[in-house]
């Protein structure tokens, strides 16, 4: 009996041992773990200083020559920093090594897509390149530590958080909730083993704030993953700037999250046009990933750079088409055209519906005298197609006109008195001369009063 | 069959003991809770001047003696003799018994006794990464007998403030703890920063922008920097440390480009870089080895932002003294000493 008694006493003693003492031990252990992990990266972390930045309107709160951090990536003196160091022209860029020695550095190349800059400084024995991990084992919720250097004594600077998400900002960045302020930009984000996860950059969501540094110390910070950096380094070291890749398609649906991947229009002189994508096509897959919404297309395409080739699978008239598209750095700007008609969108009764399940149709209410449609279209015509793209609502027509190519005639298909017909007309620019006449549909007499210069 | 007889007596007693120990476990006080609560008892709410143009009329402070001496941030809130509310809700009118602007420190006194207080340590030996709790009345959220707020974070960096030109718009010089915690909020200044053992390690600083980066800085002044001054003030030995500053000297007493024999490029931009255009033969600059097209990077170790800022800095140096410059020539960085 006494044996069991002592056993129970011991057991209860053990159990009532404060899990509380564990709490303190945990915090001390965490501090030690953070220091130990940071110390693995710190020999490769430098401070980047700007000398005599050109003045200009101050963007956000951050000083134009704020010192930030950088990561040494090889023994040749290459250092990755954030785009903040080239925000303004400056007389000089310096790097301060962990031992306090200052060296000059020059810009080798910029990755505009990821807000990174590759610098080069004189190789030195004291420079220690960071180790790129073989595999990036990302785990959402895992502890991550932002590492930087701060102050004239280049003290170690750390902030601990967790990995909040990956593939943010259209597929390019990791997200963490560590408190990241400008001193950290350009520095590494590591895990508790000291593995190099990525480089911290100033960034905000599209339209989320006035300036890319506006979200400092706010619980949301971004880093470019190291596995992507490793792939891009070759181009950067060769001095080639990297830009985001553009494709040139205009979504049919106005809501990016609607389950509709139809293309309303293809921008002229864009990679999409060059590859043969047509208005009306439906996107099924991008790079082997099935997509159902335009937001998903954007999310997959977002990580590609100009010059890279992307595979697309489309559906056109019940056929599947595979295309390879080389993304471009820029697409010539839109030159919206007009055809000189006043239209009205009319609801259809269900029986009169067309084969496209259209619920509306576009009817011509007036044709402006002297305009491109004069003599070709008449009041009462129901527009059905512009080139091959069907137009059942005003929005679709508008999108076609916005992306129309200047100087190229358009085939308009329409229905008049029950009969289908088509006509060619040459659209006009929306800028420049405008009509000064009030259409009859608006209560005017339709007579041209004169021609004025100015925006139509 | 009797159910009870299935269990031998000792098993039953064991189960009861187990149950008691679990219950005991749940109600045992969390030591983290204990040291946070202890810290709260020593932090006070300070109310004084302010309340207009976004300047809050409150801040925090902490007891440093059982007789009611309170350390707090030296700020506009103390422009009137402040009212202090203790953790237990008792209200006192306080007097300012001493202050030290160079430490951003003020000491108040209330008429009370037997109060819980922080011992201000001689050496805190904290490291970057260490966990801390910050206890303050941020946003003035607590009033009456509501305790101050407890926040958790860690020390992001331990660094020296730039002693020469004032990295921060504060006269404080010396070591500072940059905090990984959004500590600097209205009303938090003067709050207590404590370590895992519940010991005081620092005082939360005022809302300041780091003049290097331009952003809000979360920092605390280490307790050991405040220790001797708090002791002096309490003991009645008010010693005012001379505020270290770099006054601008009279033009005929200070250095200029002229006294150094330097001709800089025309200062036509808003921030013209400090490039040397020409040198006066046999002047201090020429003798030191400077050449045209050199870019002045640092003066006395401090970064030169523009030609104008270099000129301003020269006005604080006596023309009989040497001037230490660091210049960039192509890709080389060269330190130089110019002797008049």
PDB file of N, CA and C in Angstrom, chain A residues 1 4-5 8 12 15 20 23-24 27-28 31 35 38-39 42 49-55 61-63 65-67 91-92 94 102-104 150 153 155-160 179 182-183 216-217, chain B residues 10 13-14 18 21 25 30-32 35 127-131 152 156-160 168 178 180 182 196-197 209-218 270-271 273 275 295 297-298 303 305 328 331 333:
ATOM      1  N   UNK A   1       0.853  -1.206   0.000  1.00  0.00           N
ATOM      2  CA  UNK A   1       0.000   0.000   0.000  1.00  0.00           C
ATOM      3  C   UNK A   1       0.880   1.244   0.000  1.00  0.00           C
ATOM      4  N   UNK A   4       2.472   2.180  -3.394  1.00  0.00           N
ATOM      5  CA  UNK A   4       1.581   2.882  -4.318  1.00  0.00           C
ATOM      6  C   UNK A   4       1.347   4.309  -3.883  1.00  0.00           C
ATOM      7  N   UNK A   5       1.300   4.469  -2.547  1.00  0.00           N
ATOM      8  CA  UNK A   5       1.087   5.810  -2.010  1.00  0.00           C
ATOM      9  C   UNK A   5       2.201   6.753  -2.473  1.00  0.00           C
ATOM     10  N   UNK A   8       2.009   7.539  -6.153  1.00  0.00           N
ATOM     11  CA  UNK A   8       1.007   8.550  -6.485  1.00  0.00           C
ATOM     12  C   UNK A   8       1.466   9.940  -6.062  1.00  0.00           C
ATOM     13  N   UNK A  12       1.872  12.901  -8.766  1.00  0.00           N
ATOM     14  CA  UNK A  12       1.134  14.164  -8.664  1.00  0.00           C
ATOM     15  C   UNK A  12       2.096  15.334  -8.495  1.00  0.00           C
ATOM     16  N   UNK A  15       3.215  16.136 -11.891  1.00  0.00           N
ATOM     17  CA  UNK A  15       2.183  16.771 -12.708  1.00  0.00           C
ATOM     18  C   UNK A  15       1.919  18.197 -12.264  1.00  0.00           C
ATOM     19  N   UNK A  20       4.385  26.288 -16.018  1.00  0.00           N
ATOM     20  CA  UNK A  20       4.762  27.668 -15.896  1.00  0.00           C
ATOM     21  C   UNK A  20       6.260  27.882 -16.002  1.00  0.00           C
ATOM     22  N   UNK A  23       7.402  27.856 -19.302  1.00  0.00           N
ATOM     23  CA  UNK A  23       7.149  29.062 -20.089  1.00  0.00           C
ATOM     24  C   UNK A  23       8.390  29.938 -20.112  1.00  0.00           C
ATOM     25  N   UNK A  24       8.984  30.168 -18.971  1.00  0.00           N
ATOM     26  CA  UNK A  24      10.181  31.006 -18.905  1.00  0.00           C
ATOM     27  C   UNK A  24      11.335  30.331 -19.625  1.00  0.00           C
ATOM     28  N   UNK A  27      10.948  30.765 -23.295  1.00  0.00           N
ATOM     29  CA  UNK A  27      11.307  32.073 -23.843  1.00  0.00           C
ATOM     30  C   UNK A  27      12.812  32.255 -23.905  1.00  0.00           C
ATOM     31  N   UNK A  28      13.488  31.782 -22.883  1.00  0.00           N
ATOM     32  CA  UNK A  28      14.946  31.918 -22.910  1.00  0.00           C
ATOM     33  C   UNK A  28      15.518  31.059 -24.034  1.00  0.00           C
ATOM     34  N   UNK A  31      15.003  32.771 -27.320  1.00  0.00           N
ATOM     35  CA  UNK A  31      15.964  33.858 -27.539  1.00  0.00           C
ATOM     36  C   UNK A  31      17.295  33.282 -28.004  1.00  0.00           C
ATOM     37  N   UNK A  35      19.147  33.810 -31.650  1.00  0.00           N
ATOM     38  CA  UNK A  35      20.517  34.332 -31.765  1.00  0.00           C
ATOM     39  C   UNK A  35      21.386  33.364 -32.547  1.00  0.00           C
ATOM     40  N   UNK A  38      20.420  33.505 -36.205  1.00  0.00           N
ATOM     41  CA  UNK A  38      20.845  34.777 -36.805  1.00  0.00           C
ATOM     42  C   UNK A  38      22.358  34.812 -36.979  1.00  0.00           C
ATOM     43  N   UNK A  39      23.076  34.248 -36.014  1.00  0.00           N
ATOM     44  CA  UNK A  39      24.535  34.271 -36.106  1.00  0.00           C
ATOM     45  C   UNK A  39      25.054  33.476 -37.281  1.00  0.00           C
ATOM     46  N   UNK A  42      24.456  36.269 -40.045  1.00  0.00           N
ATOM     47  CA  UNK A  42      25.049  37.599 -39.859  1.00  0.00           C
ATOM     48  C   UNK A  42      26.395  37.837 -40.528  1.00  0.00           C
ATOM     49  N   UNK A  49      24.886  51.849 -47.519  1.00  0.00           N
ATOM     50  CA  UNK A  49      24.717  53.289 -47.254  1.00  0.00           C
ATOM     51  C   UNK A  49      24.656  54.061 -48.563  1.00  0.00           C
ATOM     52  N   UNK A  50      23.875  55.129 -48.540  1.00  0.00           N
ATOM     53  CA  UNK A  50      23.739  55.976 -49.725  1.00  0.00           C
ATOM     54  C   UNK A  50      24.398  57.317 -49.424  1.00  0.00           C
ATOM     55  N   UNK A  51      25.223  57.789 -50.321  1.00  0.00           N
ATOM     56  CA  UNK A  51      25.873  59.085 -50.129  1.00  0.00           C
ATOM     57  C   UNK A  51      25.275  60.087 -51.107  1.00  0.00           C
ATOM     58  N   UNK A  52      24.830  61.201 -50.552  1.00  0.00           N
ATOM     59  CA  UNK A  52      24.343  62.327 -51.363  1.00  0.00           C
ATOM     60  C   UNK A  52      23.297  61.900 -52.366  1.00  0.00           C
ATOM     61  N   UNK A  53      22.154  61.432 -51.852  1.00  0.00           N
ATOM     62  CA  UNK A  53      21.059  61.071 -52.748  1.00  0.00           C
ATOM     63  C   UNK A  53      20.482  62.350 -53.343  1.00  0.00           C
ATOM     64  N   UNK A  54      20.105  62.279 -54.613  1.00  0.00           N
ATOM     65  CA  UNK A  54      19.498  63.440 -55.264  1.00  0.00           C
ATOM     66  C   UNK A  54      18.200  63.759 -54.543  1.00  0.00           C
ATOM     67  N   UNK A  55      17.870  65.017 -54.459  1.00  0.00           N
ATOM     68  CA  UNK A  55      16.657  65.364 -53.717  1.00  0.00           C
ATOM     69  C   UNK A  55      15.464  65.318 -54.641  1.00  0.00           C
ATOM     70  N   UNK A  61       7.470  57.809 -45.617  1.00  0.00           N
ATOM     71  CA  UNK A  61       8.139  58.369 -44.446  1.00  0.00           C
ATOM     72  C   UNK A  61       9.643  58.187 -44.506  1.00  0.00           C
ATOM     73  N   UNK A  62      10.100  57.278 -45.376  1.00  0.00           N
ATOM     74  CA  UNK A  62      11.499  56.869 -45.314  1.00  0.00           C
ATOM     75  C   UNK A  62      12.425  57.911 -45.945  1.00  0.00           C
ATOM     76  N   UNK A  63      13.529  58.207 -45.256  1.00  0.00           N
ATOM     77  CA  UNK A  63      14.520  59.152 -45.774  1.00  0.00           C
ATOM     78  C   UNK A  63      15.106  58.641 -47.083  1.00  0.00           C
ATOM     79  N   UNK A  65      18.065  58.723 -48.160  1.00  0.00           N
ATOM     80  CA  UNK A  65      19.358  58.048 -48.069  1.00  0.00           C
ATOM     81  C   UNK A  65      19.414  57.157 -46.836  1.00  0.00           C
ATOM     82  N   UNK A  66      18.295  56.540 -46.493  1.00  0.00           N
ATOM     83  CA  UNK A  66      18.248  55.679 -45.311  1.00  0.00           C
ATOM     84  C   UNK A  66      19.196  54.502 -45.495  1.00  0.00           C
ATOM     85  N   UNK A  67      19.972  54.175 -44.463  1.00  0.00           N
ATOM     86  CA  UNK A  67      20.814  52.984 -44.568  1.00  0.00           C
ATOM     87  C   UNK A  67      19.937  51.744 -44.466  1.00  0.00           C
ATOM     88  N   UNK A  91      25.376  59.922 -55.284  1.00  0.00           N
ATOM     89  CA  UNK A  91      26.774  60.098 -55.675  1.00  0.00           C
ATOM     90  C   UNK A  91      27.548  58.804 -55.463  1.00  0.00           C
ATOM     91  N   UNK A  92      27.169  58.048 -54.451  1.00  0.00           N
ATOM     92  CA  UNK A  92      27.912  56.830 -54.173  1.00  0.00           C
ATOM     93  C   UNK A  92      27.085  55.857 -53.358  1.00  0.00           C
ATOM     94  N   UNK A  94      27.763  52.757 -50.670  1.00  0.00           N
ATOM     95  CA  UNK A  94      28.804  52.091 -49.885  1.00  0.00           C
ATOM     96  C   UNK A  94      28.227  50.873 -49.210  1.00  0.00           C
ATOM     97  N   UNK A 102      34.362  50.049 -44.626  1.00  0.00           N
ATOM     98  CA  UNK A 102      33.501  50.552 -45.692  1.00  0.00           C
ATOM     99  C   UNK A 102      34.141  50.301 -47.037  1.00  0.00           C
ATOM    100  N   UNK A 103      33.322  49.898 -47.999  1.00  0.00           N
ATOM    101  CA  UNK A 103      33.813  49.733 -49.370  1.00  0.00           C
ATOM    102  C   UNK A 103      32.806  50.330 -50.325  1.00  0.00           C
ATOM    103  N   UNK A 104      33.303  50.756 -51.487  1.00  0.00           N
ATOM    104  CA  UNK A 104      32.374  51.272 -52.481  1.00  0.00           C
ATOM    105  C   UNK A 104      31.737  50.090 -53.188  1.00  0.00           C
ATOM    106  N   UNK A 150      22.138  47.400 -38.029  1.00  0.00           N
ATOM    107  CA  UNK A 150      21.588  48.700 -37.663  1.00  0.00           C
ATOM    108  C   UNK A 150      22.622  49.581 -36.992  1.00  0.00           C
ATOM    109  N   UNK A 153      27.428  51.277 -35.662  1.00  0.00           N
ATOM    110  CA  UNK A 153      28.266  50.160 -35.237  1.00  0.00           C
ATOM    111  C   UNK A 153      27.807  48.839 -35.855  1.00  0.00           C
ATOM    112  N   UNK A 155      25.288  46.968 -35.623  1.00  0.00           N
ATOM    113  CA  UNK A 155      24.830  45.959 -34.664  1.00  0.00           C
ATOM    114  C   UNK A 155      23.869  44.992 -35.322  1.00  0.00           C
ATOM    115  N   UNK A 156      23.847  43.747 -34.835  1.00  0.00           N
ATOM    116  CA  UNK A 156      22.847  42.802 -35.348  1.00  0.00           C
ATOM    117  C   UNK A 156      21.452  43.294 -34.978  1.00  0.00           C
ATOM    118  N   UNK A 157      20.510  43.104 -35.888  1.00  0.00           N
ATOM    119  CA  UNK A 157      19.128  43.530 -35.693  1.00  0.00           C
ATOM    120  C   UNK A 157      18.229  42.370 -36.064  1.00  0.00           C
ATOM    121  N   UNK A 158      17.313  41.980 -35.169  1.00  0.00           N
ATOM    122  CA  UNK A 158      16.444  40.833 -35.472  1.00  0.00           C
ATOM    123  C   UNK A 158      14.997  41.134 -35.129  1.00  0.00           C
ATOM    124  N   UNK A 159      14.102  40.469 -35.838  1.00  0.00           N
ATOM    125  CA  UNK A 159      12.696  40.495 -35.472  1.00  0.00           C
ATOM    126  C   UNK A 159      12.112  39.126 -35.772  1.00  0.00           C
ATOM    127  N   UNK A 160      11.401  38.584 -34.794  1.00  0.00           N
ATOM    128  CA  UNK A 160      10.894  37.216 -34.944  1.00  0.00           C
ATOM    129  C   UNK A 160       9.407  37.238 -35.265  1.00  0.00           C
ATOM    130  N   UNK A 179       8.359  42.204 -37.509  1.00  0.00           N
ATOM    131  CA  UNK A 179       8.350  43.660 -37.627  1.00  0.00           C
ATOM    132  C   UNK A 179       9.520  44.061 -38.500  1.00  0.00           C
ATOM    133  N   UNK A 182      12.585  49.754 -42.526  1.00  0.00           N
ATOM    134  CA  UNK A 182      13.560  49.942 -43.607  1.00  0.00           C
ATOM    135  C   UNK A 182      14.967  49.431 -43.324  1.00  0.00           C
ATOM    136  N   UNK A 183      15.409  49.442 -42.073  1.00  0.00           N
ATOM    137  CA  UNK A 183      16.763  48.934 -41.801  1.00  0.00           C
ATOM    138  C   UNK A 183      16.919  47.476 -42.214  1.00  0.00           C
ATOM    139  N   UNK A 216       5.658  49.311 -43.216  1.00  0.00           N
ATOM    140  CA  UNK A 216       6.715  48.878 -42.310  1.00  0.00           C
ATOM    141  C   UNK A 216       6.137  48.685 -40.913  1.00  0.00           C
ATOM    142  N   UNK A 217       6.721  47.725 -40.162  1.00  0.00           N
ATOM    143  CA  UNK A 217       6.297  47.479 -38.780  1.00  0.00           C
ATOM    144  C   UNK A 217       4.797  47.279 -38.641  1.00  0.00           C
TER     145      UNK A 217
ATOM    146  N   UNK B  10      -6.481   1.245  -2.829  1.00  0.00           N
ATOM    147  CA  UNK B  10      -5.329   2.080  -3.168  1.00  0.00           C
ATOM    148  C   UNK B  10      -5.465   2.713  -4.558  1.00  0.00           C
ATOM    149  N   UNK B  13      -7.694   5.711  -4.077  1.00  0.00           N
ATOM    150  CA  UNK B  13      -6.999   6.829  -3.461  1.00  0.00           C
ATOM    151  C   UNK B  13      -6.054   7.479  -4.456  1.00  0.00           C
ATOM    152  N   UNK B  14      -5.420   6.622  -5.263  1.00  0.00           N
ATOM    153  CA  UNK B  14      -4.508   7.135  -6.281  1.00  0.00           C
ATOM    154  C   UNK B  14      -5.227   8.049  -7.268  1.00  0.00           C
ATOM    155  N   UNK B  18      -4.525  11.954  -7.936  1.00  0.00           N
ATOM    156  CA  UNK B  18      -4.246  12.411  -9.298  1.00  0.00           C
ATOM    157  C   UNK B  18      -5.144  13.583  -9.646  1.00  0.00           C
ATOM    158  N   UNK B  21      -4.104  16.669  -7.853  1.00  0.00           N
ATOM    159  CA  UNK B  21      -2.902  17.289  -8.406  1.00  0.00           C
ATOM    160  C   UNK B  21      -3.211  18.015  -9.710  1.00  0.00           C
ATOM    161  N   UNK B  25      -2.776  21.894 -10.380  1.00  0.00           N
ATOM    162  CA  UNK B  25      -1.988  22.373 -11.506  1.00  0.00           C
ATOM    163  C   UNK B  25      -2.680  23.543 -12.207  1.00  0.00           C
ATOM    164  N   UNK B  30       0.669  30.963 -12.830  1.00  0.00           N
ATOM    165  CA  UNK B  30       1.581  31.028 -13.933  1.00  0.00           C
ATOM    166  C   UNK B  30       2.701  31.986 -13.540  1.00  0.00           C
ATOM    167  N   UNK B  31       3.975  31.579 -13.541  1.00  0.00           N
ATOM    168  CA  UNK B  31       5.004  32.523 -13.113  1.00  0.00           C
ATOM    169  C   UNK B  31       5.123  33.684 -14.064  1.00  0.00           C
ATOM    170  N   UNK B  32       4.804  33.443 -15.317  1.00  0.00           N
ATOM    171  CA  UNK B  32       4.807  34.551 -16.262  1.00  0.00           C
ATOM    172  C   UNK B  32       3.757  35.559 -15.812  1.00  0.00           C
ATOM    173  N   UNK B  35       5.193  37.508 -12.750  1.00  0.00           N
ATOM    174  CA  UNK B  35       6.108  38.635 -12.902  1.00  0.00           C
ATOM    175  C   UNK B  35       5.505  39.755 -13.727  1.00  0.00           C
ATOM    176  N   UNK B 127      20.965  40.704 -23.998  1.00  0.00           N
ATOM    177  CA  UNK B 127      21.520  40.547 -25.337  1.00  0.00           C
ATOM    178  C   UNK B 127      20.406  40.759 -26.352  1.00  0.00           C
ATOM    179  N   UNK B 128      20.813  41.039 -27.581  1.00  0.00           N
ATOM    180  CA  UNK B 128      19.822  41.123 -28.639  1.00  0.00           C
ATOM    181  C   UNK B 128      19.171  39.748 -28.766  1.00  0.00           C
ATOM    182  N   UNK B 129      17.850  39.752 -28.952  1.00  0.00           N
ATOM    183  CA  UNK B 129      17.092  38.514 -29.058  1.00  0.00           C
ATOM    184  C   UNK B 129      16.408  38.140 -27.756  1.00  0.00           C
ATOM    185  N   UNK B 130      16.835  38.720 -26.612  1.00  0.00           N
ATOM    186  CA  UNK B 130      16.256  38.347 -25.320  1.00  0.00           C
ATOM    187  C   UNK B 130      14.785  38.752 -25.224  1.00  0.00           C
ATOM    188  N   UNK B 131      13.987  37.925 -24.536  1.00  0.00           N
ATOM    189  CA  UNK B 131      12.566  38.243 -24.389  1.00  0.00           C
ATOM    190  C   UNK B 131      12.370  39.313 -23.318  1.00  0.00           C
ATOM    191  N   UNK B 152       4.380  41.860 -24.987  1.00  0.00           N
ATOM    192  CA  UNK B 152       5.510  40.950 -25.062  1.00  0.00           C
ATOM    193  C   UNK B 152       6.323  41.216 -26.308  1.00  0.00           C
ATOM    194  N   UNK B 156      15.515  43.767 -30.259  1.00  0.00           N
ATOM    195  CA  UNK B 156      15.908  43.604 -31.662  1.00  0.00           C
ATOM    196  C   UNK B 156      17.397  43.888 -31.855  1.00  0.00           C
ATOM    197  N   UNK B 157      17.882  44.895 -31.160  1.00  0.00           N
ATOM    198  CA  UNK B 157      19.296  45.238 -31.301  1.00  0.00           C
ATOM    199  C   UNK B 157      19.739  46.042 -30.095  1.00  0.00           C
ATOM    200  N   UNK B 158      21.026  45.944 -29.776  1.00  0.00           N
ATOM    201  CA  UNK B 158      21.625  46.753 -28.713  1.00  0.00           C
ATOM    202  C   UNK B 158      22.675  47.574 -29.409  1.00  0.00           C
ATOM    203  N   UNK B 159      22.494  48.880 -29.425  1.00  0.00           N
ATOM    204  CA  UNK B 159      23.431  49.654 -30.231  1.00  0.00           C
ATOM    205  C   UNK B 159      23.748  50.987 -29.577  1.00  0.00           C
ATOM    206  N   UNK B 160      24.870  51.543 -29.978  1.00  0.00           N
ATOM    207  CA  UNK B 160      25.258  52.851 -29.488  1.00  0.00           C
ATOM    208  C   UNK B 160      24.555  53.892 -30.346  1.00  0.00           C
ATOM    209  N   UNK B 168      19.222  60.689 -33.352  1.00  0.00           N
ATOM    210  CA  UNK B 168      17.831  60.869 -32.965  1.00  0.00           C
ATOM    211  C   UNK B 168      17.640  62.291 -32.491  1.00  0.00           C
ATOM    212  N   UNK B 178      16.934  48.685 -29.162  1.00  0.00           N
ATOM    213  CA  UNK B 178      15.890  48.754 -30.171  1.00  0.00           C
ATOM    214  C   UNK B 178      14.990  47.552 -29.914  1.00  0.00           C
ATOM    215  N   UNK B 180      11.894  44.743 -30.618  1.00  0.00           N
ATOM    216  CA  UNK B 180      11.089  44.013 -31.591  1.00  0.00           C
ATOM    217  C   UNK B 180       9.689  43.923 -30.999  1.00  0.00           C
ATOM    218  N   UNK B 182       5.931  46.708 -30.971  1.00  0.00           N
ATOM    219  CA  UNK B 182       5.445  48.060 -31.260  1.00  0.00           C
ATOM    220  C   UNK B 182       5.174  48.722 -29.920  1.00  0.00           C
ATOM    221  N   UNK B 196      12.956  38.398 -18.280  1.00  0.00           N
ATOM    222  CA  UNK B 196      12.267  37.156 -17.932  1.00  0.00           C
ATOM    223  C   UNK B 196      12.157  36.942 -16.429  1.00  0.00           C
ATOM    224  N   UNK B 197      13.116  37.477 -15.691  1.00  0.00           N
ATOM    225  CA  UNK B 197      13.078  37.287 -14.241  1.00  0.00           C
ATOM    226  C   UNK B 197      12.252  38.364 -13.551  1.00  0.00           C
ATOM    227  N   UNK B 209      11.242  59.701 -34.323  1.00  0.00           N
ATOM    228  CA  UNK B 209      11.598  59.167 -35.629  1.00  0.00           C
ATOM    229  C   UNK B 209      13.108  59.034 -35.683  1.00  0.00           C
ATOM    230  N   UNK B 210      13.559  57.924 -36.174  1.00  0.00           N
ATOM    231  CA  UNK B 210      14.973  57.701 -36.410  1.00  0.00           C
ATOM    232  C   UNK B 210      15.386  58.654 -37.542  1.00  0.00           C
ATOM    233  N   UNK B 211      16.331  59.554 -37.273  1.00  0.00           N
ATOM    234  CA  UNK B 211      16.634  60.533 -38.318  1.00  0.00           C
ATOM    235  C   UNK B 211      17.417  59.920 -39.477  1.00  0.00           C
ATOM    236  N   UNK B 212      17.958  58.717 -39.298  1.00  0.00           N
ATOM    237  CA  UNK B 212      18.654  58.075 -40.434  1.00  0.00           C
ATOM    238  C   UNK B 212      17.647  57.504 -41.420  1.00  0.00           C
ATOM    239  N   UNK B 213      16.648  56.787 -40.891  1.00  0.00           N
ATOM    240  CA  UNK B 213      15.711  56.137 -41.797  1.00  0.00           C
ATOM    241  C   UNK B 213      14.407  56.912 -41.938  1.00  0.00           C
ATOM    242  N   UNK B 214      14.102  57.770 -40.965  1.00  0.00           N
ATOM    243  CA  UNK B 214      12.878  58.570 -41.058  1.00  0.00           C
ATOM    244  C   UNK B 214      11.646  57.898 -40.491  1.00  0.00           C
ATOM    245  N   UNK B 215      11.757  56.653 -40.002  1.00  0.00           N
ATOM    246  CA  UNK B 215      10.570  55.954 -39.532  1.00  0.00           C
ATOM    247  C   UNK B 215      10.501  55.939 -38.008  1.00  0.00           C
ATOM    248  N   UNK B 216       9.315  55.632 -37.484  1.00  0.00           N
ATOM    249  CA  UNK B 216       9.126  55.583 -36.033  1.00  0.00           C
ATOM    250  C   UNK B 216      10.001  54.490 -35.443  1.00  0.00           C
ATOM    251  N   UNK B 217      10.600  54.783 -34.306  1.00  0.00           N
ATOM    252  CA  UNK B 217      11.539  53.859 -33.703  1.00  0.00           C
ATOM    253  C   UNK B 217      10.981  53.308 -32.393  1.00  0.00           C
ATOM    254  N   UNK B 218      11.047  51.994 -32.208  1.00  0.00           N
ATOM    255  CA  UNK B 218      10.646  51.385 -30.942  1.00  0.00           C
ATOM    256  C   UNK B 218      11.915  51.141 -30.130  1.00  0.00           C
ATOM    257  N   UNK B 270      19.797  70.890 -54.954  1.00  0.00           N
ATOM    258  CA  UNK B 270      19.316  70.930 -53.568  1.00  0.00           C
ATOM    259  C   UNK B 270      20.237  70.120 -52.678  1.00  0.00           C
ATOM    260  N   UNK B 271      20.671  68.968 -53.157  1.00  0.00           N
ATOM    261  CA  UNK B 271      21.691  68.225 -52.409  1.00  0.00           C
ATOM    262  C   UNK B 271      22.839  67.947 -53.360  1.00  0.00           C
ATOM    263  N   UNK B 273      26.322  66.740 -54.252  1.00  0.00           N
ATOM    264  CA  UNK B 273      27.306  65.875 -53.601  1.00  0.00           C
ATOM    265  C   UNK B 273      28.593  66.650 -53.335  1.00  0.00           C
ATOM    266  N   UNK B 275      31.747  66.851 -53.946  1.00  0.00           N
ATOM    267  CA  UNK B 275      32.921  66.576 -54.781  1.00  0.00           C
ATOM    268  C   UNK B 275      33.900  67.729 -54.704  1.00  0.00           C
ATOM    269  N   UNK B 295      35.395  62.469 -53.620  1.00  0.00           N
ATOM    270  CA  UNK B 295      34.061  62.702 -53.051  1.00  0.00           C
ATOM    271  C   UNK B 295      34.174  62.552 -51.542  1.00  0.00           C
ATOM    272  N   UNK B 297      33.038  61.555 -48.196  1.00  0.00           N
ATOM    273  CA  UNK B 297      32.007  60.643 -47.702  1.00  0.00           C
ATOM    274  C   UNK B 297      31.659  60.893 -46.246  1.00  0.00           C
ATOM    275  N   UNK B 298      32.703  60.986 -45.411  1.00  0.00           N
ATOM    276  CA  UNK B 298      32.484  61.112 -43.981  1.00  0.00           C
ATOM    277  C   UNK B 298      33.317  62.258 -43.432  1.00  0.00           C
ATOM    278  N   UNK B 303      28.382  60.485 -41.854  1.00  0.00           N
ATOM    279  CA  UNK B 303      28.123  60.552 -43.291  1.00  0.00           C
ATOM    280  C   UNK B 303      27.804  61.954 -43.759  1.00  0.00           C
ATOM    281  N   UNK B 305      25.875  64.171 -46.204  1.00  0.00           N
ATOM    282  CA  UNK B 305      24.710  64.027 -47.084  1.00  0.00           C
ATOM    283  C   UNK B 305      24.816  64.895 -48.314  1.00  0.00           C
ATOM    284  N   UNK B 328      36.144  59.238 -51.190  1.00  0.00           N
ATOM    285  CA  UNK B 328      36.129  58.164 -52.163  1.00  0.00           C
ATOM    286  C   UNK B 328      36.835  58.653 -53.414  1.00  0.00           C
ATOM    287  N   UNK B 331      37.097  53.840 -56.841  1.00  0.00           N
ATOM    288  CA  UNK B 331      36.468  52.823 -56.006  1.00  0.00           C
ATOM    289  C   UNK B 331      37.185  52.658 -54.675  1.00  0.00           C
ATOM    290  N   UNK B 333      38.419  53.865 -50.864  1.00  0.00           N
ATOM    291  CA  UNK B 333      37.987  54.713 -49.755  1.00  0.00           C
ATOM    292  C   UNK B 333      39.220  55.056 -48.938  1.00  0.00           C
TER     293      UNK B 333
END
